[in-house]
Short mmCIF file of C-alpha atoms and ligand atoms in Angstrom, two decimals:
data_model
loop_
_atom_site.label_atom_id
_atom_site.label_comp_id
_atom_site.label_asym_id
_atom_site.label_seq_id
_atom_site.Cartn_x
_atom_site.Cartn_y
_atom_site.Cartn_z
CA MET A 2 121.55 44.12 75.05
CA LYS A 3 123.75 41.51 73.87
CA THR A 4 125.33 39.47 76.91
CA ALA A 5 128.86 37.92 76.92
CA PHE A 6 130.08 35.27 79.06
CA ILE A 7 133.91 35.50 79.88
CA THR A 8 136.09 32.58 81.13
CA GLY A 9 139.44 33.73 82.18
CA ILE A 10 137.98 36.96 83.05
CA THR A 11 140.74 37.87 85.58
CA GLY A 12 143.35 37.06 83.12
CA GLN A 13 144.97 39.65 80.79
CA ASP A 14 142.76 39.21 77.79
CA GLY A 15 139.86 38.59 80.13
CA ALA A 16 140.08 42.04 81.69
CA TYR A 17 140.96 43.85 78.54
CA LEU A 18 137.98 42.39 76.65
CA ALA A 19 135.70 42.74 79.47
CA LYS A 20 136.62 46.66 78.99
CA PHE A 21 136.10 46.56 75.26
CA LEU A 22 132.59 44.66 75.25
CA LEU A 23 131.55 46.81 78.32
CA GLU A 24 132.37 49.72 76.10
CA LYS A 25 130.11 48.17 73.17
CA GLY A 26 127.11 47.88 75.48
CA TYR A 27 127.33 44.54 76.44
CA CYS A 28 126.47 42.68 79.66
CA VAL A 29 129.80 41.03 80.60
CA VAL A 30 129.24 38.12 82.81
CA GLY A 31 132.94 36.54 83.99
CA LEU A 32 133.12 33.31 85.31
CA VAL A 33 135.15 33.19 88.30
CA PRO A 34 137.31 30.34 89.80
CA ARG A 35 137.23 29.58 93.67
CA ARG A 36 140.76 31.08 95.13
CA SER A 37 141.96 31.82 98.80
CA THR A 38 141.73 35.23 97.36
CA ALA A 39 139.77 37.09 95.00
CA ASN A 40 141.81 38.08 92.07
CA LEU A 41 140.59 41.05 90.55
CA TRP A 42 143.37 43.07 90.47
CA ARG A 43 143.49 43.41 86.48
CA LEU A 44 139.51 44.43 86.29
CA GLU A 45 140.30 47.10 89.11
CA TYR A 46 143.37 48.47 87.16
CA LEU A 47 141.18 48.91 83.92
CA GLN A 48 138.51 50.44 86.54
CA ILE A 49 135.55 48.05 85.47
CA ALA A 50 135.84 45.82 88.31
CA ASP A 51 132.18 46.98 89.69
CA GLN A 52 130.54 46.85 86.16
CA VAL A 53 131.21 42.69 85.77
CA ARG A 54 128.85 40.36 87.14
CA TYR A 55 131.01 37.39 88.60
CA GLU A 56 129.94 33.72 88.50
CA ASP A 57 131.24 31.20 90.78
CA GLY A 58 133.13 28.26 88.48
CA ASP A 59 135.99 26.29 87.46
CA LEU A 60 136.60 24.73 84.26
CA LEU A 61 137.58 21.44 86.09
CA ASP A 62 134.04 21.37 87.08
CA VAL A 63 131.48 20.92 84.07
CA THR A 64 128.35 21.23 86.64
CA SER A 65 129.73 24.56 87.38
CA LEU A 66 129.63 25.65 84.01
CA ILE A 67 126.37 24.40 82.72
CA ARG A 68 124.72 26.03 86.03
CA ALA A 69 126.76 29.39 85.07
CA MET A 70 125.78 29.48 81.72
CA LYS A 71 122.22 28.79 82.41
CA ARG A 72 121.98 31.87 84.66
CA SER A 73 123.88 34.01 82.69
CA LYS A 74 121.92 33.16 79.11
CA PRO A 75 125.03 34.62 76.78
CA ASP A 76 124.45 35.48 73.28
CA GLU A 77 128.28 34.93 73.02
CA VAL A 78 131.40 32.87 75.28
CA TYR A 79 134.94 33.77 75.22
CA HIS A 80 136.43 31.06 76.57
CA LEU A 81 140.22 32.48 77.33
CA ALA A 82 140.81 30.39 80.91
CA ALA A 83 143.42 28.09 80.89
CA GLN A 84 146.73 27.20 82.54
CA SER A 85 148.56 29.39 80.17
CA PHE A 86 152.01 29.51 81.02
CA VAL A 87 153.94 27.20 79.14
CA GLY A 88 157.26 26.94 81.36
CA SER A 89 154.81 25.65 84.02
CA SER A 90 153.32 22.93 81.81
CA TRP A 91 156.04 20.81 82.05
CA GLU A 92 155.83 21.10 86.02
CA GLN A 93 152.11 20.73 85.82
CA PRO A 94 151.26 18.24 82.24
CA ILE A 95 148.23 16.81 83.92
CA LEU A 96 146.41 19.96 85.09
CA THR A 97 147.49 21.59 82.49
CA ALA A 98 145.84 18.69 80.11
CA GLN A 99 142.69 19.02 82.21
CA ALA A 100 142.35 22.61 82.36
CA THR A 101 143.69 24.14 78.95
CA GLY A 102 142.73 20.55 76.87
CA MET A 103 139.70 19.30 78.60
CA GLY A 104 138.71 22.61 80.09
CA VAL A 105 137.43 23.68 76.34
CA LEU A 106 135.19 20.30 75.87
CA HIS A 107 133.86 21.17 79.60
CA VAL A 108 132.89 24.65 77.90
CA LEU A 109 131.53 23.11 74.63
CA GLU A 110 129.63 20.85 76.43
CA ALA A 111 127.88 23.49 78.78
CA ILE A 112 126.93 25.53 75.90
CA ARG A 113 125.49 22.80 73.97
CA GLU A 114 123.78 21.55 76.65
CA THR A 115 122.40 25.24 77.62
CA ASP A 116 121.73 26.68 73.99
CA PRO A 117 123.77 25.61 70.91
CA SER A 118 123.22 28.68 69.03
CA ILE A 119 125.26 30.44 71.40
CA ARG A 120 128.67 31.53 69.95
CA MET A 121 131.98 30.69 71.22
CA TYR A 122 135.50 31.75 70.69
CA GLN A 123 138.36 29.43 71.95
CA ALA A 124 141.74 30.88 73.04
CA SER A 125 143.76 29.13 70.47
CA SER A 126 147.97 30.26 70.44
CA SER A 127 150.58 30.02 68.12
CA GLU A 128 152.60 27.82 70.10
CA LEU A 129 150.72 25.20 68.34
CA TYR A 130 153.39 25.85 65.17
CA GLY A 131 155.84 24.92 67.54
CA LEU A 132 158.84 23.60 65.55
CA ILE A 133 157.78 25.82 62.62
CA GLN A 134 156.85 23.98 59.20
CA GLU A 135 156.47 27.23 57.68
CA PRO A 136 159.00 30.77 57.93
CA GLN A 137 155.63 32.76 58.09
CA GLN A 138 152.76 30.85 60.14
CA SER A 139 149.31 30.99 58.78
CA GLU A 140 146.09 28.90 59.05
CA GLN A 141 147.23 26.71 56.45
CA THR A 142 150.76 25.75 58.45
CA PRO A 143 150.65 22.40 59.98
CA PHE A 144 151.32 22.27 63.87
CA TYR A 145 153.76 20.75 65.39
CA PRO A 146 153.20 21.73 69.37
CA ARG A 147 156.42 21.28 71.40
CA SER A 148 155.03 21.29 75.41
CA PRO A 149 152.44 20.00 77.48
CA TYR A 150 150.84 23.36 77.06
CA ALA A 151 150.44 23.43 72.95
CA VAL A 152 149.39 19.83 73.06
CA SER A 153 146.81 20.50 75.03
CA LYS A 154 145.65 23.89 73.26
CA LEU A 155 145.68 21.32 70.30
CA PHE A 156 143.25 19.10 71.62
CA GLY A 157 140.97 22.18 72.31
CA TYR A 158 141.64 23.96 68.70
CA TRP A 159 140.30 20.12 67.18
CA MET A 160 137.08 20.05 69.57
CA THR A 161 136.64 23.58 68.68
CA LYS A 162 136.50 22.92 65.03
CA ASN A 163 134.67 19.01 65.63
CA TYR A 164 131.74 20.83 66.98
CA ARG A 165 131.29 23.37 64.35
CA GLU A 166 131.44 20.30 61.97
CA SER A 167 129.49 17.90 64.05
CA PHE A 168 126.64 20.30 65.62
CA GLN A 169 126.82 23.22 63.35
CA MET A 170 127.32 25.25 66.45
CA TYR A 171 129.19 28.58 65.73
CA THR A 172 133.04 28.46 67.21
CA CYS A 173 136.20 29.71 66.18
CA ASN A 174 139.71 29.26 66.83
CA GLY A 175 141.62 32.49 67.13
CA ILE A 176 145.54 31.32 66.62
CA LEU A 177 147.08 34.34 68.56
CA PHE A 178 150.69 35.11 68.46
CA ASN A 179 151.97 36.22 71.97
CA HIS A 180 150.38 39.43 73.06
CA GLU A 181 151.44 41.56 76.06
CA SER A 182 150.48 44.33 78.21
CA PRO A 183 150.84 46.23 81.38
CA LEU A 184 148.46 43.40 82.43
CA ARG A 185 150.54 40.54 81.49
CA GLY A 186 151.92 37.99 84.46
CA PRO A 187 155.13 38.59 85.56
CA GLU A 188 156.55 35.10 84.58
CA PHE A 189 156.29 36.25 80.98
CA VAL A 190 159.51 36.93 79.48
CA THR A 191 158.43 40.73 78.46
CA ARG A 192 156.88 41.65 81.77
CA LYS A 193 159.69 40.30 83.51
CA VAL A 194 161.89 42.41 81.71
CA THR A 195 159.66 45.54 82.21
CA GLN A 196 159.44 44.75 86.17
CA ALA A 197 162.93 44.18 86.42
CA VAL A 198 163.56 47.39 84.47
CA ALA A 199 161.52 49.40 86.93
CA GLN A 200 162.83 47.58 90.23
CA ILE A 201 166.62 48.10 89.08
CA VAL A 202 165.93 51.95 88.37
CA SER A 203 164.45 51.73 91.89
CA GLY A 204 167.60 50.13 93.58
CA ARG A 205 165.28 47.34 94.26
CA GLN A 206 167.09 45.09 92.08
CA LYS A 207 170.43 44.19 90.74
CA GLU A 208 170.20 42.08 88.01
CA LEU A 209 167.96 40.15 85.50
CA ARG A 210 167.93 36.21 84.90
CA LEU A 211 167.11 34.88 81.55
CA GLY A 212 166.94 31.67 79.92
CA ASN A 213 167.12 31.60 75.69
CA ILE A 214 167.85 35.10 74.74
CA PHE A 215 168.01 34.25 71.19
CA ALA A 216 164.21 32.83 70.88
CA LYS A 217 162.30 34.99 68.34
CA ARG A 218 158.44 35.96 69.40
CA ASP A 219 156.09 38.08 67.41
CA TRP A 220 154.90 40.47 70.15
CA GLY A 221 151.42 42.32 69.74
CA PHE A 222 149.85 44.62 72.28
CA ALA A 223 146.78 42.52 74.06
CA GLY A 224 144.27 45.69 74.11
CA ASP A 225 144.24 45.42 69.77
CA PHE A 226 143.63 41.77 70.00
CA VAL A 227 140.88 41.45 72.02
CA GLU A 228 138.88 43.47 69.60
CA ALA A 229 139.67 40.60 66.93
CA MET A 230 138.25 38.00 69.48
CA TRP A 231 135.27 40.18 68.98
CA LEU A 232 135.12 40.33 65.47
CA MET A 233 135.30 36.42 64.90
CA LEU A 234 131.93 36.30 66.44
CA GLN A 235 130.33 38.63 64.30
CA GLN A 236 130.70 37.20 60.96
CA GLU A 237 128.31 35.12 58.71
CA GLU A 238 130.05 32.08 59.28
CA PRO A 239 132.41 30.82 61.95
CA ASP A 240 135.72 30.20 61.05
CA ASP A 241 139.61 30.11 62.30
CA TYR A 242 141.73 32.84 62.04
CA VAL A 243 145.62 34.07 62.61
CA ILE A 244 146.16 37.12 65.06
CA ALA A 245 149.77 38.75 64.92
CA THR A 246 151.57 41.64 63.91
CA GLY A 247 153.89 39.98 61.22
CA GLU A 248 156.88 41.13 62.80
CA THR A 249 159.37 38.85 64.65
CA THR A 250 162.07 39.77 67.65
CA THR A 251 164.57 38.01 69.60
CA VAL A 252 164.16 38.49 73.65
CA GLU A 253 167.41 39.86 73.79
CA GLU A 254 166.72 42.62 71.38
CA MET A 255 163.34 43.29 73.15
CA CYS A 256 165.42 43.42 76.46
CA LYS A 257 167.78 46.07 74.93
CA VAL A 258 164.73 48.29 73.98
CA ALA A 259 163.04 48.15 77.50
CA PHE A 260 166.40 49.13 79.31
CA ASP A 261 167.29 51.66 76.41
CA TYR A 262 164.03 53.49 77.67
CA VAL A 263 165.61 54.41 81.11
CA GLY A 264 168.80 55.28 79.64
CA LEU A 265 170.64 51.83 81.14
CA ASN A 266 172.59 49.16 79.04
CA TYR A 267 170.88 45.69 79.23
CA GLN A 268 174.21 44.11 79.03
CA ASP A 269 175.76 45.47 82.59
CA TYR A 270 172.25 43.44 84.45
CA LEU A 271 171.71 40.42 82.44
CA VAL A 272 172.93 36.81 83.45
CA ILE A 273 172.47 34.03 81.71
CA ASP A 274 170.97 31.29 83.59
CA PRO A 275 170.63 27.50 81.92
CA GLN A 276 167.84 26.69 84.46
CA LEU A 277 165.45 28.45 82.45
CA TYR A 278 166.14 26.67 79.28
CA ARG A 279 163.09 25.05 78.40
CA PRO A 280 162.86 21.42 78.02
CA ALA A 281 162.00 22.12 74.30
CA GLU A 282 161.75 25.51 72.97
CA VAL A 283 159.74 27.13 70.26
CA ASP A 284 162.46 29.15 68.60
CA ILE A 285 160.94 31.48 66.60
CA LEU A 286 157.05 32.28 65.80
CA LEU A 287 156.12 34.75 62.98
CA GLY A 288 152.06 34.88 62.42
CA ASN A 289 150.82 36.07 58.83
CA PRO A 290 147.47 38.14 59.67
CA ALA A 291 146.78 38.42 56.19
CA LYS A 292 143.23 36.40 56.44
CA ALA A 293 142.22 38.65 59.35
CA LYS A 294 142.54 41.57 57.58
CA GLN A 295 140.84 41.06 54.61
CA LYS A 296 137.82 39.30 56.48
CA LEU A 297 137.41 40.79 59.67
CA GLY A 298 139.63 44.06 58.70
CA TRP A 299 141.28 43.52 61.58
CA TYR A 300 144.99 45.04 61.86
CA PRO A 301 147.29 45.69 64.61
CA LYS A 302 147.88 49.11 65.82
CA THR A 303 150.71 49.10 68.04
CA LYS A 304 154.36 48.54 66.95
CA TRP A 305 156.46 46.42 69.73
CA GLN A 306 158.60 48.85 70.71
CA ASP A 307 155.84 51.20 71.79
CA LEU A 308 154.32 48.33 73.70
CA ILE A 309 157.41 47.67 75.55
CA HIS A 310 157.38 51.39 76.31
CA MET A 311 154.21 51.35 77.58
CA MET A 312 155.03 48.30 80.07
CA VAL A 313 158.03 49.79 81.36
CA GLU A 314 156.24 53.13 81.82
CA ALA A 315 153.58 51.24 83.82
CA ASP A 316 156.01 49.12 86.11
CA LEU A 317 157.84 52.47 86.75
CA GLN A 318 154.52 54.02 87.69
CA ARG A 319 153.84 51.14 89.59
CA ASN A 320 157.19 51.39 91.84
CA GLY A 321 156.33 54.78 92.65
CA LYS A 322 158.72 56.45 89.85
P1 LIG B 27 146.31 34.63 82.03
O1 LIG B 27 146.97 33.50 82.37
O2 LIG B 27 146.52 36.01 82.15
O3 LIG B 27 144.70 34.02 82.17
C1 LIG B 27 144.18 32.74 82.56
C2 LIG B 27 142.97 32.75 82.94
O4 LIG B 27 142.16 31.67 83.32
C3 LIG B 27 142.97 33.62 84.41
O5 LIG B 27 141.71 33.91 84.85
C4 LIG B 27 142.71 32.53 85.56
O6 LIG B 27 142.19 32.68 86.68
C5 LIG B 27 141.83 31.42 84.73
N1 LIG B 27 141.81 30.01 84.99
C6 LIG B 27 142.98 29.46 84.97
N2 LIG B 27 142.53 27.80 85.52
C7 LIG B 27 141.28 28.11 85.33
C8 LIG B 27 139.85 27.23 86.00
N3 LIG B 27 140.57 25.76 86.58
N4 LIG B 27 138.82 27.49 86.25
C9 LIG B 27 138.67 28.51 86.04
N5 LIG B 27 139.37 29.61 85.31
C10 LIG B 27 140.55 29.46 85.26
O7 LIG B 27 146.14 34.22 80.19
P2 LIG B 27 146.11 35.34 79.30
O8 LIG B 27 144.75 36.65 79.71
O9 LIG B 27 147.07 35.98 78.81
O10 LIG B 27 145.29 34.62 77.72
C11 LIG B 27 144.27 34.26 77.71
C12 LIG B 27 143.92 32.95 76.81
O11 LIG B 27 144.65 32.96 75.42
C13 LIG B 27 144.72 31.79 77.28
O12 LIG B 27 143.72 30.51 77.19
C14 LIG B 27 146.11 31.71 76.69
O13 LIG B 27 146.38 30.48 76.82
C15 LIG B 27 145.73 32.11 75.48
N6 LIG B 27 146.64 33.04 74.85
C16 LIG B 27 147.43 33.93 74.90
C17 LIG B 27 148.18 34.35 74.39
C18 LIG B 27 148.72 35.60 75.03
O14 LIG B 27 150.68 35.81 74.53
N7 LIG B 27 148.90 36.23 76.13
C19 LIG B 27 148.51 33.86 73.00
C20 LIG B 27 147.62 32.52 72.61
C21 LIG B 27 146.73 32.28 73.64
P3 LIG B 27 143.12 33.00 88.02
O15 LIG B 27 143.61 33.95 87.82
O16 LIG B 27 141.75 32.94 89.08
O17 LIG B 27 143.96 31.46 88.13
P1 LIG B 28 155.77 31.92 75.49
O1 LIG B 28 155.99 32.27 74.11
O2 LIG B 28 154.15 31.56 75.81
O3 LIG B 28 156.33 30.43 75.85
O4 LIG B 28 155.96 33.40 76.13
P2 LIG B 28 157.07 33.81 77.19
O5 LIG B 28 157.21 34.74 77.25
O6 LIG B 28 156.94 32.65 78.57
O7 LIG B 28 158.35 32.98 76.69
C1 LIG B 28 158.64 33.65 75.29
C2 LIG B 28 160.41 33.07 75.17
O8 LIG B 28 161.34 33.64 76.21
C3 LIG B 28 160.71 31.55 75.22
O9 LIG B 28 161.18 31.16 74.22
C4 LIG B 28 161.24 31.33 76.38
O10 LIG B 28 162.41 30.31 76.43
C5 LIG B 28 161.89 32.56 76.47
N1 LIG B 28 162.88 33.12 77.66
C6 LIG B 28 163.87 33.39 77.63
N2 LIG B 28 164.21 33.69 79.20
C7 LIG B 28 163.03 33.86 79.69
C8 LIG B 28 162.57 33.72 81.25
O11 LIG B 28 163.05 33.87 82.40
N3 LIG B 28 160.93 33.56 81.62
C9 LIG B 28 160.29 33.09 80.39
N4 LIG B 28 159.07 33.52 80.53
N5 LIG B 28 160.74 32.94 79.02
C10 LIG B 28 162.00 33.41 78.90
#
């Protein structure tokens, strides 16, 4: 039986990945940082909270990572933990650099110290492309990060590559485009919209305030994307892969699809709030997942419209539809 060590197990991807790996027969160990209350709601939602072993540790404390890794002796490490919200990265740039950037180096060092043959997945991001240099972004497209979050991810990306080249470690960057689900944090725009739809239907909310509704994203389903993380660690050689759907949509169109699902007109509720504009915007992202398809046999299974419907449905259920 293989052991997988997941940082960020309490987050969206951590929960879906843990479920996926448990179904494959893995022993799953999750790193959990100290918080005032345990944050296991996503694992509970997927009914796997009691099947995971937990290790206490924080990305900012490399000694805690080394201890947790030595105790759990993993075959594979999935490094998902980060300050993951672009918007907050302007408010907390230093914490973001430490957690999202330096945290990657801490994980790489913990692996190097514990057992350099452990395979490692790094959660890189389409935010690396930022001010896009090509209309459709692939592994060859130059990066141009546009936020403290993206700059921190760039550091993590190169450290992951550098440890592969320096120490022959099996480390992979998954350059994942936006992926969403009913477990997405409510600060991200898709979940903000689907939660608002459910609240409006139940009379608890009157309007939805958004910033730049013209931004375009390549939205996929997190449940599909975690399979690609696992596939990357099952190859003969480590490599970097773009994971995306290859379709891009505006925030406005996504909003329309969410409101249409419950028979409402989004224009009756939407309020544009300039305070929600970002200091520097990523206007459009569109990924090219051809390499993942060819080398990993991976392809996205969920259309973005079905994903938004799934999220609205889950939020309606939570509101006791
Ligand atoms: P979430 O925000 O849902 O989860 C982040 C996780 O990191 C949580 O479990 C959080 O724990 C943990 N964490 C934060 N700070 C620390 C710390 N100092 N020490 C230990 N753990 C910490 O993110 P997602 O699941 O959506 O994303 C997973 C990864 O993929 C992230 O690295 C993200 O940046 C990246 N990514 C995500 C994309 C997406 O569209 N979802 C796209 C591309 C990349 P807690 O909840 O207790 O704070
Ligand atoms: P990101 O791509 O990781 O930044 O994911 P988000 O879901 O946070 O944002 C996606 C896009 O939606 C960005 O271009 C935001 O500027 C835009 N957007 C517009 N209004 C909002 C809002 O109210 N909240 C968030 N989070 N994003 C918004």
